[in-house]
mmCIF file of C-alpha atoms in Angstrom:
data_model
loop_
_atom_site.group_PDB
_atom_site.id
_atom_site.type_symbol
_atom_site.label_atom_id
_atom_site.label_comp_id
_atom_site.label_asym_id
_atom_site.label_seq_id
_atom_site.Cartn_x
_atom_site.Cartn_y
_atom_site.Cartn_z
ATOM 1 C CA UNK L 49 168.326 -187.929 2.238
ATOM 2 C CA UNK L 50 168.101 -184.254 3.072
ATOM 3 C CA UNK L 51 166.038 -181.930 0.938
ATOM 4 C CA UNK L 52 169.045 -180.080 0.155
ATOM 5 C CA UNK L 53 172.363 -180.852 0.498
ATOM 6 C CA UNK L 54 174.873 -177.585 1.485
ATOM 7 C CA UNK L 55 178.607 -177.667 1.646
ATOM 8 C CA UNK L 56 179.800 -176.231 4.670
ATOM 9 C CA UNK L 57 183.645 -175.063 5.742
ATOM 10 C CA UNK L 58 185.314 -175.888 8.537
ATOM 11 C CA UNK L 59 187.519 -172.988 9.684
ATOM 12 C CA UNK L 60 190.858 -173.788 10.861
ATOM 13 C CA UNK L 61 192.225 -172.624 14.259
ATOM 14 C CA UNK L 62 195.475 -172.704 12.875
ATOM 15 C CA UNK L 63 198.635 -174.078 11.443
ATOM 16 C CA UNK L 64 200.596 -175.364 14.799
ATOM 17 C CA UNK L 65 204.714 -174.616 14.897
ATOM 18 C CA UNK L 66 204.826 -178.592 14.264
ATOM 19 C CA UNK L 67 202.651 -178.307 11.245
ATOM 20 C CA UNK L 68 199.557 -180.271 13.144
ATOM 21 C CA UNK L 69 196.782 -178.918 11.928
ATOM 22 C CA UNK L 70 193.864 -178.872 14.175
ATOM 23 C CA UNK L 71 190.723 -178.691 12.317
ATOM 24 C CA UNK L 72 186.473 -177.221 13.302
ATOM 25 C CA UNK L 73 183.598 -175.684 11.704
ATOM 26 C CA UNK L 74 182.197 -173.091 10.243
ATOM 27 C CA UNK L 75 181.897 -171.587 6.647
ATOM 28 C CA UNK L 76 179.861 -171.629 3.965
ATOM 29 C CA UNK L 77 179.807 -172.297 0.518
ATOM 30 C CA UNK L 78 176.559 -172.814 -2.290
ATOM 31 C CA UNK L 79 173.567 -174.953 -1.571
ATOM 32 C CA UNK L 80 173.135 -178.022 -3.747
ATOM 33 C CA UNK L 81 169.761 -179.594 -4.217
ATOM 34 C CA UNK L 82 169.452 -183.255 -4.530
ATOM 35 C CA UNK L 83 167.478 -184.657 -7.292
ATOM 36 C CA UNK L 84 166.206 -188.213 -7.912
ATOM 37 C CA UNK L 85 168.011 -188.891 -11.242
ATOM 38 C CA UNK L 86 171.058 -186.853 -9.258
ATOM 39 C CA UNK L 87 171.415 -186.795 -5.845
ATOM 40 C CA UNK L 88 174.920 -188.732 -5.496
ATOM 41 C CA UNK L 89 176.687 -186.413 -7.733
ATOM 42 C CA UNK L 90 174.605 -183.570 -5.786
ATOM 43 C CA UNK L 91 176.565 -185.058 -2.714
ATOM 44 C CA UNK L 92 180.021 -185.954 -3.901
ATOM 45 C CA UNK L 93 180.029 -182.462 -5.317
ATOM 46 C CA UNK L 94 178.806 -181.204 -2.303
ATOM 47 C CA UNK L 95 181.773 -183.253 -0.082
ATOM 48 C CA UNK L 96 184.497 -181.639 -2.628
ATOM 49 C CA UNK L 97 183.778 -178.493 -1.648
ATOM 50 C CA UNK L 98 183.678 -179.430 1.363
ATOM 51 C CA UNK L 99 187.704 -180.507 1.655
ATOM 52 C CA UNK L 100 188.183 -177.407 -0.264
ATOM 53 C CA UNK L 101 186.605 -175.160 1.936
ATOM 54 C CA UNK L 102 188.839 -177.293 4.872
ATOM 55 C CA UNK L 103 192.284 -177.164 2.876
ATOM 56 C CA UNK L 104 191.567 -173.269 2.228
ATOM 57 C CA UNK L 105 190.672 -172.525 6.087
ATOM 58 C CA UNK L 106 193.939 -174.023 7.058
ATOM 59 C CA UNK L 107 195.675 -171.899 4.346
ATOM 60 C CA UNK L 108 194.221 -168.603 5.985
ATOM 61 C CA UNK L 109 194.975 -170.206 8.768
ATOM 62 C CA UNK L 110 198.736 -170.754 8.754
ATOM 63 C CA UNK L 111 201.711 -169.013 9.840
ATOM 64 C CA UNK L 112 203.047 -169.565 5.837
ATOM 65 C CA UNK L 113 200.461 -167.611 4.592
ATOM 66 C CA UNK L 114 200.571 -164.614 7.903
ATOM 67 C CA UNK L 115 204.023 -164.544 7.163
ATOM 68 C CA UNK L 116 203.465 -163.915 3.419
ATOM 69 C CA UNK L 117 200.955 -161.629 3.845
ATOM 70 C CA UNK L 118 203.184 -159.393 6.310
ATOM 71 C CA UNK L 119 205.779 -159.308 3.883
ATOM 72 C CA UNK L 120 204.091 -158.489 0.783
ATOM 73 C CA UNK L 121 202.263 -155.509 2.258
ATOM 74 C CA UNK L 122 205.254 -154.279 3.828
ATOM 75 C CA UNK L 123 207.036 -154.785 0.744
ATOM 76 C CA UNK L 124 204.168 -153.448 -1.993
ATOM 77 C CA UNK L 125 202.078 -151.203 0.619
ATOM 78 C CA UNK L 126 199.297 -153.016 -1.121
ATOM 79 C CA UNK L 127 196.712 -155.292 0.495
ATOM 80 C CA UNK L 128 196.223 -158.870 -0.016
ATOM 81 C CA UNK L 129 193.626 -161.493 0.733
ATOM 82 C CA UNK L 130 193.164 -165.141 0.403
ATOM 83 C CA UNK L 131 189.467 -166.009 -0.248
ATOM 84 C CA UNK L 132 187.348 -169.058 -1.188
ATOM 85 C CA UNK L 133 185.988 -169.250 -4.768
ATOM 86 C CA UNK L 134 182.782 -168.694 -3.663
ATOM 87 C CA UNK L 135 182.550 -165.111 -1.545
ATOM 88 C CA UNK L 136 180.609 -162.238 -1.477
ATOM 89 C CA UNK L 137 182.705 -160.531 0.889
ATOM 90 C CA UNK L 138 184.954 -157.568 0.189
ATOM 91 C CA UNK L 139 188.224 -159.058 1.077
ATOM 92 C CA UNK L 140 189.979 -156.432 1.838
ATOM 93 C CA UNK L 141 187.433 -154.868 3.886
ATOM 94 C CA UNK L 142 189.065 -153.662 7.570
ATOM 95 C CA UNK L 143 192.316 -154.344 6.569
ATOM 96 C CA UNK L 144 195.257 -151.950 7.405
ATOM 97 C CA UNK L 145 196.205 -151.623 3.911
ATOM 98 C CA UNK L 146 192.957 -150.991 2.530
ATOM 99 C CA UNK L 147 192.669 -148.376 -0.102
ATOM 100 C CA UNK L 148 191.500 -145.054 0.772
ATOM 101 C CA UNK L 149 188.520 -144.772 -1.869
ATOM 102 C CA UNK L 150 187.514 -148.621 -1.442
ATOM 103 C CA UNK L 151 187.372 -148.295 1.838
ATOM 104 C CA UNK L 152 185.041 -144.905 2.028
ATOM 105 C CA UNK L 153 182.833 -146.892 -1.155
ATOM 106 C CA UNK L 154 182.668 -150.018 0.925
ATOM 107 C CA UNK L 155 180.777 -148.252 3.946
ATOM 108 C CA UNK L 156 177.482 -147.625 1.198
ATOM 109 C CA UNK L 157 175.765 -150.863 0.039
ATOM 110 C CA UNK L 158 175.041 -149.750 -3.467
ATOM 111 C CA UNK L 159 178.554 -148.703 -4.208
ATOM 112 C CA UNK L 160 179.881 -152.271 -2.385
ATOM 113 C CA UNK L 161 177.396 -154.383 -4.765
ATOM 114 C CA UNK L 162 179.227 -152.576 -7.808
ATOM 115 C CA UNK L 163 182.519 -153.723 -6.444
ATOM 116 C CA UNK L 164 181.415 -157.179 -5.454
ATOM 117 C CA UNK L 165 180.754 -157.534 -9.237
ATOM 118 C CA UNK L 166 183.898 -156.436 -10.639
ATOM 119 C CA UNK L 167 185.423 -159.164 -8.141
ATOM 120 C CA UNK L 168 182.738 -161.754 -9.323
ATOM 121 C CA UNK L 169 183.935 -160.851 -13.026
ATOM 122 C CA UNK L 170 187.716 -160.685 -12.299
ATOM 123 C CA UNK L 171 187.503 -164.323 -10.387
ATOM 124 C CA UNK L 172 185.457 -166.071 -13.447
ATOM 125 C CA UNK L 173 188.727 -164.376 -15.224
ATOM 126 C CA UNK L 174 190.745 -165.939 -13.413
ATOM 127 C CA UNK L 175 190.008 -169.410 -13.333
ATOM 128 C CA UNK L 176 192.752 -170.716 -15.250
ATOM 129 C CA UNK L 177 195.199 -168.158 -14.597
ATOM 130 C CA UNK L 178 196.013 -164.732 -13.166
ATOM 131 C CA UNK L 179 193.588 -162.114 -14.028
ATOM 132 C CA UNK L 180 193.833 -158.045 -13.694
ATOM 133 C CA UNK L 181 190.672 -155.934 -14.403
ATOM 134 C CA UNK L 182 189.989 -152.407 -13.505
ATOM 135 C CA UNK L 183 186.314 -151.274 -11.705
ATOM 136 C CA UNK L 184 184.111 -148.335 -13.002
ATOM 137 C CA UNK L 185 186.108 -146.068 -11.000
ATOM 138 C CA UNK L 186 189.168 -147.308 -12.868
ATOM 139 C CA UNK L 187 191.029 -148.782 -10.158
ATOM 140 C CA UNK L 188 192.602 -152.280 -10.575
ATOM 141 C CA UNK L 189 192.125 -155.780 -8.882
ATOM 142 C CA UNK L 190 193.892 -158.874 -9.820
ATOM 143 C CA UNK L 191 193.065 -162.365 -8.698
ATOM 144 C CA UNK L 192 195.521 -165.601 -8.948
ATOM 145 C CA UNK L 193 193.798 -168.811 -8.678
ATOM 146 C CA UNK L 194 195.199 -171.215 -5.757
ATOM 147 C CA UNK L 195 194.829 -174.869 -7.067
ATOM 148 C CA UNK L 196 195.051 -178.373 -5.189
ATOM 149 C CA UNK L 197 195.589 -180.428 -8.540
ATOM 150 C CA UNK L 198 193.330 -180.252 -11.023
ATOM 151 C CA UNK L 199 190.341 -178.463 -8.438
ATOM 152 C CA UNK L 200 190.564 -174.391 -7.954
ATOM 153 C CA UNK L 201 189.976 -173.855 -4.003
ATOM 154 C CA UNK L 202 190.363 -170.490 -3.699
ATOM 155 C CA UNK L 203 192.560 -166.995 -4.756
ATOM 156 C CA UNK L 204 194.666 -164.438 -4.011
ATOM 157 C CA UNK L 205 193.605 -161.112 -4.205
ATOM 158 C CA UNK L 206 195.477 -157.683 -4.130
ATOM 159 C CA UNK L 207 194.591 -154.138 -6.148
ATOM 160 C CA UNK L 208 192.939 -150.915 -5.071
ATOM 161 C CA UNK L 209 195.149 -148.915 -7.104
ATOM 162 C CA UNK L 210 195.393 -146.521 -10.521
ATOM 163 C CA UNK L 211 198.226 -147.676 -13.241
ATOM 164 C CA UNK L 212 198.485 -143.888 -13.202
ATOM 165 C CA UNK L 213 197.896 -140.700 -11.037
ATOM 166 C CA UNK L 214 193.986 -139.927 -11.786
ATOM 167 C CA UNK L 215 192.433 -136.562 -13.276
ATOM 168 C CA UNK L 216 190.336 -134.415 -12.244
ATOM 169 C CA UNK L 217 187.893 -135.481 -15.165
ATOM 170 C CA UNK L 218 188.202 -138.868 -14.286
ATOM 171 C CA UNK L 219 187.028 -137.880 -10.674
ATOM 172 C CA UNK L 220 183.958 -135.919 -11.903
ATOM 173 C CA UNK L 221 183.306 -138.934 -14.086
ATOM 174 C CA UNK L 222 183.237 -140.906 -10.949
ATOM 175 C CA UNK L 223 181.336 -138.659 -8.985
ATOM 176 C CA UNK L 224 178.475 -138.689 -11.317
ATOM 177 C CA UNK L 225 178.199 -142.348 -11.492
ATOM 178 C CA UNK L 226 178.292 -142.855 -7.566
ATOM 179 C CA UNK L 227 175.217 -140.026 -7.971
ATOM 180 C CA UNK L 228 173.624 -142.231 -10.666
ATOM 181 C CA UNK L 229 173.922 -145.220 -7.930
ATOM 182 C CA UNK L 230 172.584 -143.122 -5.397
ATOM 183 C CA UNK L 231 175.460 -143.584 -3.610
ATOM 184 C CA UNK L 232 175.693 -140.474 -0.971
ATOM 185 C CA UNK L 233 178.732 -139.006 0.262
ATOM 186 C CA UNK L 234 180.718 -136.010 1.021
ATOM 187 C CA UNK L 235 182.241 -134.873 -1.883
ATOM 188 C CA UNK L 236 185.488 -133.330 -0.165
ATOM 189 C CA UNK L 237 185.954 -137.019 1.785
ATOM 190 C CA UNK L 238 185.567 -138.669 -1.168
ATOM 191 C CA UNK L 239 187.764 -136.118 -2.980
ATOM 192 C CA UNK L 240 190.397 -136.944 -0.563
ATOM 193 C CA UNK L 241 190.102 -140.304 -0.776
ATOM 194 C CA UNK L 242 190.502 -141.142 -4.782
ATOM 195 C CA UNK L 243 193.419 -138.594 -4.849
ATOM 196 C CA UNK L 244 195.318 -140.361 -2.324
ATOM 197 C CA UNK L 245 194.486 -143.572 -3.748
ATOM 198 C CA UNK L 246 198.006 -145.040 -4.425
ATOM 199 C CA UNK L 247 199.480 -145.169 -7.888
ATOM 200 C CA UNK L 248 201.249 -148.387 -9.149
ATOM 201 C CA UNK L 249 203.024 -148.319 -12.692
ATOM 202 C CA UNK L 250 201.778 -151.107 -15.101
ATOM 203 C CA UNK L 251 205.337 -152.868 -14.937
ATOM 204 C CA UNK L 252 205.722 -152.718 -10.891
ATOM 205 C CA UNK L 253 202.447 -153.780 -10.564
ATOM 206 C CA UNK L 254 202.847 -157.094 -13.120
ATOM 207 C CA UNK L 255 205.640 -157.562 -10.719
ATOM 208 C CA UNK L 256 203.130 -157.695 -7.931
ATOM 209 C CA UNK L 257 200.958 -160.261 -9.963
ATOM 210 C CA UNK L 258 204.105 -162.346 -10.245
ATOM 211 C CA UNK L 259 204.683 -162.559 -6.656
ATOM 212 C CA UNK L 260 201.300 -163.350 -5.986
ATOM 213 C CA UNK L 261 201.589 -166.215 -8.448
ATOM 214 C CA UNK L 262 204.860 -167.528 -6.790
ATOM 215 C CA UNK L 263 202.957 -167.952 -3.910
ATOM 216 C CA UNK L 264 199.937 -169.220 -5.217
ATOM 217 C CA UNK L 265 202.188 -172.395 -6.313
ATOM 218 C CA UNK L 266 203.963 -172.203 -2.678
ATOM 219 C CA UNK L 267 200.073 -172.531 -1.550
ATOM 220 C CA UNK L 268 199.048 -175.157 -3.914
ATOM 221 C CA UNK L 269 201.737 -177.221 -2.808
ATOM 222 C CA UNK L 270 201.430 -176.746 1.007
ATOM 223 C CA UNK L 271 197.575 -177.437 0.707
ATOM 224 C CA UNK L 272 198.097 -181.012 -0.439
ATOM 225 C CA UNK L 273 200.217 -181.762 2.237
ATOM 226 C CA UNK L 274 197.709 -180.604 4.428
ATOM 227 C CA UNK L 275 195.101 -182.703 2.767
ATOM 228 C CA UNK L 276 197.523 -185.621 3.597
ATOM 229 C CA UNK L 277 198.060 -184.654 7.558
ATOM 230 C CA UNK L 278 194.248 -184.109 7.698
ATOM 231 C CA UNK L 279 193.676 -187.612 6.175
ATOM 232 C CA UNK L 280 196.112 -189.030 8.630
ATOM 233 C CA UNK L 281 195.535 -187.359 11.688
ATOM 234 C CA UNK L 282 191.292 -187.590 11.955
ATOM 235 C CA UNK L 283 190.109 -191.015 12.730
ATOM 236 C CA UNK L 284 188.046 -192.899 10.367
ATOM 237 C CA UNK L 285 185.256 -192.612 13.420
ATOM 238 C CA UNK L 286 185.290 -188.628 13.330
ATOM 239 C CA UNK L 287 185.799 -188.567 9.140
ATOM 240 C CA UNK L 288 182.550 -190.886 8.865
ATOM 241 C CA UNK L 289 180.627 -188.765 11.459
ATOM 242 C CA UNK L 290 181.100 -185.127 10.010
ATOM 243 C CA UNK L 291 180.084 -187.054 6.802
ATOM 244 C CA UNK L 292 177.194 -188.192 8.068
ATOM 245 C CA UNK L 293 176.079 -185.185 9.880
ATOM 246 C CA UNK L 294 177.132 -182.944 6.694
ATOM 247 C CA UNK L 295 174.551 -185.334 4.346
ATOM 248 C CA UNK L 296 172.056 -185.655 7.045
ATOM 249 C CA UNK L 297 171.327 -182.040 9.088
ATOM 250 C CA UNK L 298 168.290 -181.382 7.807
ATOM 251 C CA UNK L 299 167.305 -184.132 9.310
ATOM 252 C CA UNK L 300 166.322 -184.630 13.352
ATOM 253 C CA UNK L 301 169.908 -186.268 14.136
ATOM 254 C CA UNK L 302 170.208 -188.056 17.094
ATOM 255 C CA UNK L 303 173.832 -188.822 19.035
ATOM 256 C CA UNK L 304 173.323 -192.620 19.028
ATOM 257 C CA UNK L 305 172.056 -192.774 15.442
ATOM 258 C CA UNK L 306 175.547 -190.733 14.450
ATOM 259 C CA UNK L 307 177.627 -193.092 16.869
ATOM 260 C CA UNK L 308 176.051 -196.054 14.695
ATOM 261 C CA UNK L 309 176.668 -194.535 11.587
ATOM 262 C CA UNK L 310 180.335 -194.027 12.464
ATOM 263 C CA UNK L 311 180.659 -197.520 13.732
ATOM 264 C CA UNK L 312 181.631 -196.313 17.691
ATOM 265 C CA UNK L 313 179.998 -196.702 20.745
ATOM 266 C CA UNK L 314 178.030 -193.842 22.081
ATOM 267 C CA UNK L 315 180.345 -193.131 25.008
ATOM 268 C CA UNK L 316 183.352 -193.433 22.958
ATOM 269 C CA UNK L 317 182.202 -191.079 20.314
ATOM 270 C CA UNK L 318 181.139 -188.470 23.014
ATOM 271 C CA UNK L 319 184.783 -188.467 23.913
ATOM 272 C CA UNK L 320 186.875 -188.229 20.403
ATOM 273 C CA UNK L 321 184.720 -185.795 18.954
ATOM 274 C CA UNK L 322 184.470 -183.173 21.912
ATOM 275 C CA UNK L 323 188.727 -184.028 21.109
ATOM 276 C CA UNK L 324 188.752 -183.685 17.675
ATOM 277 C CA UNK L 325 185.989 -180.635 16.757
ATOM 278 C CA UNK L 326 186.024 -179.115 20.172
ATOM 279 C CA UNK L 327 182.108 -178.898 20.409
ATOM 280 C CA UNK L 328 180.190 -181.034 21.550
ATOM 281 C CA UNK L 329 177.722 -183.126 19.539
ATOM 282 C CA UNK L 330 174.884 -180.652 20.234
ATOM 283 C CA UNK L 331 176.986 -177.495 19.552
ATOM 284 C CA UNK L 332 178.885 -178.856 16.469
ATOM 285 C CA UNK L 333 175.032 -180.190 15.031
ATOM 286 C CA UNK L 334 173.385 -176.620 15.744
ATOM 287 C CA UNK L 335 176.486 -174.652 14.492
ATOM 288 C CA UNK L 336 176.425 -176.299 11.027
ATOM 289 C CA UNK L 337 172.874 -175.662 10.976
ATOM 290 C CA UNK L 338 173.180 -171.887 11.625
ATOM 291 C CA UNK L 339 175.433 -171.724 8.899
ATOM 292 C CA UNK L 340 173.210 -173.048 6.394
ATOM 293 C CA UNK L 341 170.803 -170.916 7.825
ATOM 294 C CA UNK L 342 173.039 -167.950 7.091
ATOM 295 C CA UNK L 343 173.087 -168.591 3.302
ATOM 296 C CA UNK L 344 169.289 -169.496 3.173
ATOM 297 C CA UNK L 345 168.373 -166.138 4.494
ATOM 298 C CA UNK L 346 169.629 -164.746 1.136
ATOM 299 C CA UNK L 347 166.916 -165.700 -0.546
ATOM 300 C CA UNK L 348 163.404 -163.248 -0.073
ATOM 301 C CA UNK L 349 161.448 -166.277 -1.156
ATOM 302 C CA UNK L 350 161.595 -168.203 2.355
ATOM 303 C CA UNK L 351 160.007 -167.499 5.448
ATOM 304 C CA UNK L 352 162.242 -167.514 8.449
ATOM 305 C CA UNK L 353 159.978 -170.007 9.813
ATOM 306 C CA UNK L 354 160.482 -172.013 6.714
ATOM 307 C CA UNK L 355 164.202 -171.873 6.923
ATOM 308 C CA UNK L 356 164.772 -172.700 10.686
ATOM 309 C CA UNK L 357 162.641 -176.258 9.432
ATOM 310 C CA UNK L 358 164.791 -176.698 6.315
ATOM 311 C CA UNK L 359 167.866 -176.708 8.050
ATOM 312 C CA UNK L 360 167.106 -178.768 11.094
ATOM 313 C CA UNK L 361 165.880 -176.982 13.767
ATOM 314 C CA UNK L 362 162.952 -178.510 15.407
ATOM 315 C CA UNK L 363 161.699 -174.965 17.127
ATOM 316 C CA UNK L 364 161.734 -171.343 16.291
ATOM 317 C CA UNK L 365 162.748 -170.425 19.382
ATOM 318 C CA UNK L 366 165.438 -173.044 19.381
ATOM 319 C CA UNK L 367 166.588 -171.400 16.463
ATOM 320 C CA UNK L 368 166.642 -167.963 16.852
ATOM 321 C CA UNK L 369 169.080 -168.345 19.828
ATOM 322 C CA UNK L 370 171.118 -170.441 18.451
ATOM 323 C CA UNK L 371 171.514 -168.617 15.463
ATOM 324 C CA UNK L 372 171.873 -165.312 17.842
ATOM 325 C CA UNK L 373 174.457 -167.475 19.824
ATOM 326 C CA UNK L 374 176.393 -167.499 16.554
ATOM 327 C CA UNK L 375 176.061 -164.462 14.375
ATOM 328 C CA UNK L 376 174.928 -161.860 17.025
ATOM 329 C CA UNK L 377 171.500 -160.761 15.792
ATOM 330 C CA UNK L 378 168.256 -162.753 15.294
ATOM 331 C CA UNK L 379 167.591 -164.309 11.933
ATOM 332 C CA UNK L 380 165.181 -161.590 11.364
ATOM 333 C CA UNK L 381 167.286 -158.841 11.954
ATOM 334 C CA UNK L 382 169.836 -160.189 9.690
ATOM 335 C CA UNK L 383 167.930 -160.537 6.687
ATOM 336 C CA UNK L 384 166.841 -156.826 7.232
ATOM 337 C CA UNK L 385 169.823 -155.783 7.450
ATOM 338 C CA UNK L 386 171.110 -157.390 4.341
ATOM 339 C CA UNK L 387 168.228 -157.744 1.980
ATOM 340 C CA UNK L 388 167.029 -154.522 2.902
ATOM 341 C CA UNK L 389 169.293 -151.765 1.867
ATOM 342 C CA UNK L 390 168.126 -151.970 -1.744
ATOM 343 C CA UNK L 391 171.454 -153.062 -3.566
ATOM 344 C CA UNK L 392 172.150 -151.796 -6.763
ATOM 345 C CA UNK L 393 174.468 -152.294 -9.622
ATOM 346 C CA UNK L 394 176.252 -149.640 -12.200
ATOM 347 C CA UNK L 395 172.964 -149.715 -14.151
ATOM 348 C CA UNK L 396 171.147 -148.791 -11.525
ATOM 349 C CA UNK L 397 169.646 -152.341 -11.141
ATOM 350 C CA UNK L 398 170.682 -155.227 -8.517
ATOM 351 C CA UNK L 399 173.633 -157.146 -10.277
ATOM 352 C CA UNK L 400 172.652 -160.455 -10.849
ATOM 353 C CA UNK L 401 172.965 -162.886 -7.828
ATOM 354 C CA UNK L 402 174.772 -160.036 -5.648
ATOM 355 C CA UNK L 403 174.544 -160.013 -2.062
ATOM 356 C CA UNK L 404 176.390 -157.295 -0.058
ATOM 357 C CA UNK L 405 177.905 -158.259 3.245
ATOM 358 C CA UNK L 406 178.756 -155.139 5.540
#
């Protein structure tokens, strides 16, 4: 058993014309630690997130949902985002229809921690059903939760705009609690910016909410039948390997011991799950463990060193290009750049379990 047990995504490379879906890594969700008196609910927690993360890749994934998400920005002007449960991403960060003011904010990590906690609150709102709240510079964001039964996977996500044109006052107001963040810009840009954020009335925009909950049920229903095509198009070989590889990367994991454990023969294996991931053993074991790696760096408390060992990785150096390979920067300089821009919340404190990704 692994010291710790992390649920990891598998992105989707799309939602074929024939409605095959086609299925690899990466992602990542929470880390669950196994305990004696509960490591198999650790796990079986830790594999339902697991098909989440899957069924909500595919979503993103799909030409239903690009389709959608054309439409509804043409249609509303407004953006919109599908996102897992767990994020601490902007998600509407880069895209077209990006607000103005959000946009400018987003580029300054103190101001971005502020609005990753207004999403964190509007998501725990919305949990059961659609939730709008409005941020500290009084813009609004609604979420819609996307469910596959009884289980939330993930939400829809538009906002970025006033219910009605903004003061001057409320500008000033705004101004002096970026200064109070120690958020820095130019006041003209960011002037510019808040008065040509775009103004939605409260009864157009609950029409906007409504769409997005249409969909949401459009999405709930196409995600279980891609739960069923993914249960009947990966072979029971490839289904018992990623489990066993998920449960067991901390461990050193060899490519006969994973053959055995799927019941194949080491030759056949090689060749169904180069088919079915499109990595190779090696790749597909390292990439998994570069994503835990990812979310481990979060936390100040472990040493780099420490991490590269937790997740798998038998050598620093093994490590450090791997996890270059992957994210583009050492493990080093991502943790730098992410734990050290001093993030801080509207009190002037970190929020709570905030992480800013630029």
């Amino acid at each position: 058993m692994p010291k710790g047990a992390s649920a990891l995504a598998l992105r989707s490379v799309g939602l074929m014309e024939d409605r095959r879906v086609v299925l690899d890594p990466p992602g990542i969700l929470s880390r669950e630690h196994d305990t004696p008196n509960g490591a198999q609910p650790a796990i079986a927690q830790s594999h339902l997130q697991h098909e989440d993360a899957v069924l909500l890749a595919a979503l993103i994934g799909s030409k239903v949902f690009a389709d959608y998400q054309r439409a509804f920005t043409q249609a509303t002007g407004l953006p919109v985002a599908l996102r897992p449960v767990q994020s601490w991403q902007l998600p509407h960060r880069g895209s077209p229809n990006e607000g103005p003011f959000c946009a400018l904010l987003a580029q300054k990590s103190r101001s971005c921690s502020a609005c990753l906690s207004v999403l964190d609150k509007v998501s725990k709102a919305a949990a059961s059903h659609p939730h709008t709240t409005v941020c500290h510079a009084g813009l609004r964001e609604s979420a819609v939760p996307v469910r596959l039964g009884d289980r939330m996977i993930g939400f829809l996500q538009t906002g970025q705009v006033f219910r009605k044109t903004p003061s001057q006052r409320q500008f000033e107001r705004t101004v002096q609690l970026l200064a109070k963040w120690g958020v820095k810009l130019n006041r003209d840009a960011l002037r510019k910016a808040y008065f040509a954020t775009r103004v939605v009335s409260g009864r157009q925009y609950a029409s906007v909410v409504q769409l997005l909950s249409i969909f949401a049920q459009h999405l709930s229903i196409l995600s279980n039948q891609l739960l069923v095509q993914r249960t009947s198009l990966e072979s029971p070989v490839i289904a018992k390997a990623r489990a066993y590889i998920q449960d067991h990367q901390a461990e050193k994991l060899s490519l006969n011991q994973v053959a055995k454990a799927a019941g194949s023969s080491r030759f056949h294996f090689c060749k169904i799950f180069k088919t079915a991931t499109g990595l190779n053993f090696t790749e597909y074991v390292s990439r998994l463990r570069a994503e835990r790696a990812l979310n481990l760096l979060l936390n100040p408390n472990l040493r780099v060193n420490e991490i590269a060992y937790e997740v798998g990785f038998q050598s620093i150096t093994h490590f450090n290009r791997k996890f270059k390979d992957k994210f583009g920067q050492t493990p080093t300089r991502y943790r730098s750049r992410v734990l050290g821009m001093g993030i801080s919340g509207p009190s002037g404190r970190p929020p709570k379990g905030v992480r800013c990704y630029l």
